[in-house]
Amino acid sequence: MIKRALWQGLVAGTAGGVVMTLGEKIEQTITGRPDSHVPARVLQRLTGLPERPGKQPLPVNWAMHYGQAAFLGVLRSIMAQAGLRGPVASAKFTVVRLTNDQILENATGVGAPPPSWPRTELIVDVLHKAVYAFTTGVVADALAARSGPGPGRRHAAVRPGRRANIGPLPGKDAYGR
């Protein structure tokens, strides 16, 4: 399961990153919001790369932007492989994506906590991260479905509804094919 989740997550996360970026570019065309250089600055601080004022090198920005997208896609793929699929799982994953950004940005001193942001910036950020999370989820769920329902859904199928008297699935039945 983990091998599948790794490659499928990298694919799903990259797809989510591409769709999020396209959405950002459309939004920037409408709103006039400039490009963010926060991803590059975070990567520079995490790796000890030299920092510079103003615009950051596009390859460094994209390395962090797409690297994070691909890496976090693995987590969403693990969710899908386990049977946590659909819009509710993607909504939960949106929170993970936002949290990951905030940990890295605030721990490196590049960003500030969201409550200090202008509301319009916060709304735009949440919207773009939701686009990423739901796109990543659709791809991860579709790839995981090729391997069956996942252990959580197999367990739920034993007896619908949450029941205290239903133990775990036998190990041989948990992972399917």
C-alpha atoms as one frame of an Amber mdcrd trajectory, in Angstrom:
protein
   0.000   0.000   0.000   2.779   2.456   0.875   4.552   1.986  -2.478   1.307
   2.728  -4.310   0.618   5.703  -2.075   4.057   7.136  -2.757   3.924   7.250
  -6.553   0.204   7.951  -6.710   0.564  10.751  -4.162   3.388  12.388  -6.085
   1.226  12.318  -9.216  -1.902  13.551  -7.399  -0.065  16.293  -5.522   1.672
  17.540  -8.647  -1.668  17.635 -10.470  -3.131  19.604  -7.559  -0.186  22.006
  -7.681  -0.621  22.599 -11.397  -4.365  23.268 -11.095  -3.810  25.538  -8.069
  -1.181  27.510  -9.996  -3.496  27.935 -12.985  -6.220  29.155 -10.650  -3.801
  31.580  -9.007  -2.761  32.990 -12.371  -6.401  33.513 -13.383  -7.148  35.160
 -10.025  -4.055  37.403 -10.322  -5.149  38.533 -13.770  -8.521  39.579 -12.344
  -7.343  41.068  -9.025  -3.922  42.406 -10.020  -2.353  40.616  -7.040   1.400
  40.159  -7.593   3.270  36.851  -7.528   4.181  35.558  -4.085   7.823  34.901
  -3.359   7.118  33.315   0.015   7.780  29.736  -1.219  11.274  30.690  -2.419
  12.067  32.551   0.785  10.958  29.564   2.905  13.108  27.180   0.851  16.078
  29.532   1.109  15.749  29.634   4.885  15.221  25.865   5.218  18.218  24.976
   3.062  20.595  27.832   3.826  20.473  29.114   0.236  21.453  32.763  -0.079
  18.589  35.206   0.370  18.074  38.334  -1.682  15.636  41.232  -1.481  12.750
  41.655  -3.895  11.790  39.101  -6.505  13.126  35.610  -5.966  14.439  33.203
  -8.600  11.519  31.448 -10.293  13.166  27.976 -10.141  13.558  28.289  -6.363
   9.948  29.457  -5.990   8.648  26.599  -8.127  10.859  24.016  -6.407   9.196
  24.822  -3.088   5.715  25.363  -4.536   5.601  22.106  -6.499   7.778  20.210
  -4.019   5.303  20.879  -1.240   2.403  20.030  -3.519   3.909  16.687  -4.533
   5.116  15.782  -1.036   1.767  16.507   0.626   0.029  14.595  -2.158   1.572
  11.464  -0.667  -0.347  12.059   2.552  -3.617  12.508   0.632  -2.856   9.322
  -1.271  -2.312   7.449   2.008  -5.715   8.739   3.111  -7.264   7.416  -0.114
  -5.477   4.069   0.137  -6.816   3.682   3.681 -10.356   4.349   2.441 -10.657
   8.040   3.401 -11.964   9.389   0.111 -14.334  11.948  -1.307 -15.146  15.581
  -0.542 -15.031  15.229   3.251 -11.525  13.742   3.079 -10.478  16.544   0.718
 -11.904  19.173   3.090  -9.844  17.670   5.910  -6.826  17.681   3.643  -7.358
  21.393   2.902  -6.679  22.060   6.577  -3.508  19.942   6.387  -2.268  21.941
   3.380  -2.937  25.267   5.089  -1.321  24.047   8.306   1.790  22.847   6.488
   2.250  26.262   4.885   1.772  28.084   8.159   4.208  25.893  10.078   6.949
  26.382   7.479   6.304  30.083   6.886   6.048  30.988  10.560   8.877  28.730
  11.763  11.251  30.319   9.254  10.083  33.866  10.020   8.996  34.375   6.415
   5.279  34.521   7.160   2.966  35.812   9.850   0.018  34.045  11.490  -3.178
  34.225   9.395  -5.146  36.238  11.999  -2.767  39.119  11.251  -3.501  39.036
   7.498  -5.971  41.230   5.643  -9.200  39.231   5.261  -9.089  39.321   1.453
  -5.600  37.743   1.451  -6.766  35.053   3.850  -9.814  34.235   1.711  -7.696
  34.032  -1.449  -5.148  31.747   0.251  -7.800  29.397   1.639  -9.532  29.273
  -1.754  -6.331  28.350  -3.616  -5.358  25.734  -1.032  -8.862  24.231  -1.276
  -8.499  24.015  -5.066  -5.193  22.199  -4.521  -6.636  19.854  -1.890  -9.772
  18.921  -3.838  -7.875  18.410  -7.107  -5.275  16.303  -5.343  -8.103  14.371
  -3.701  -9.911  13.619  -6.954  -6.715  12.248  -8.505  -5.623  10.336  -5.379
  -9.100   8.846  -4.916  -9.320   7.736  -8.544  -5.889   6.095  -8.428  -6.577
   4.399  -5.082  -9.960   3.095  -6.271  -8.114   0.884  -8.740  -6.923  -1.161
  -5.728 -10.338  -1.536  -4.119 -12.112   0.173  -1.250  -9.262   0.285   1.293
  -9.089  -1.235   4.788 -11.308   1.378   6.460 -14.119   0.901   3.972 -13.751
  -2.888   4.111 -14.122  -2.681   7.874 -17.161  -0.380   7.593 -18.798  -2.843
   5.168 -18.760  -5.634   7.775 -21.704  -3.995   9.510 -22.888  -0.525   8.450
 -22.939   2.148  11.128 -20.458   2.617  13.927 -20.753  -0.339  16.298 -18.860
  -1.038  19.505 -19.053  -4.814  19.085 -17.277  -5.054  15.708 -13.580  -5.795
  16.063 -10.892  -5.097  13.499 -10.753  -6.972  10.219  -8.453  -9.977  10.135
  -5.096  -8.871   8.723  -5.509 -11.078   5.651  -8.722  -9.222   4.736  -7.608
  -5.657   5.454  -5.634  -4.836   2.327  -7.450  -6.702  -0.444  -5.556  -7.191
  -3.671
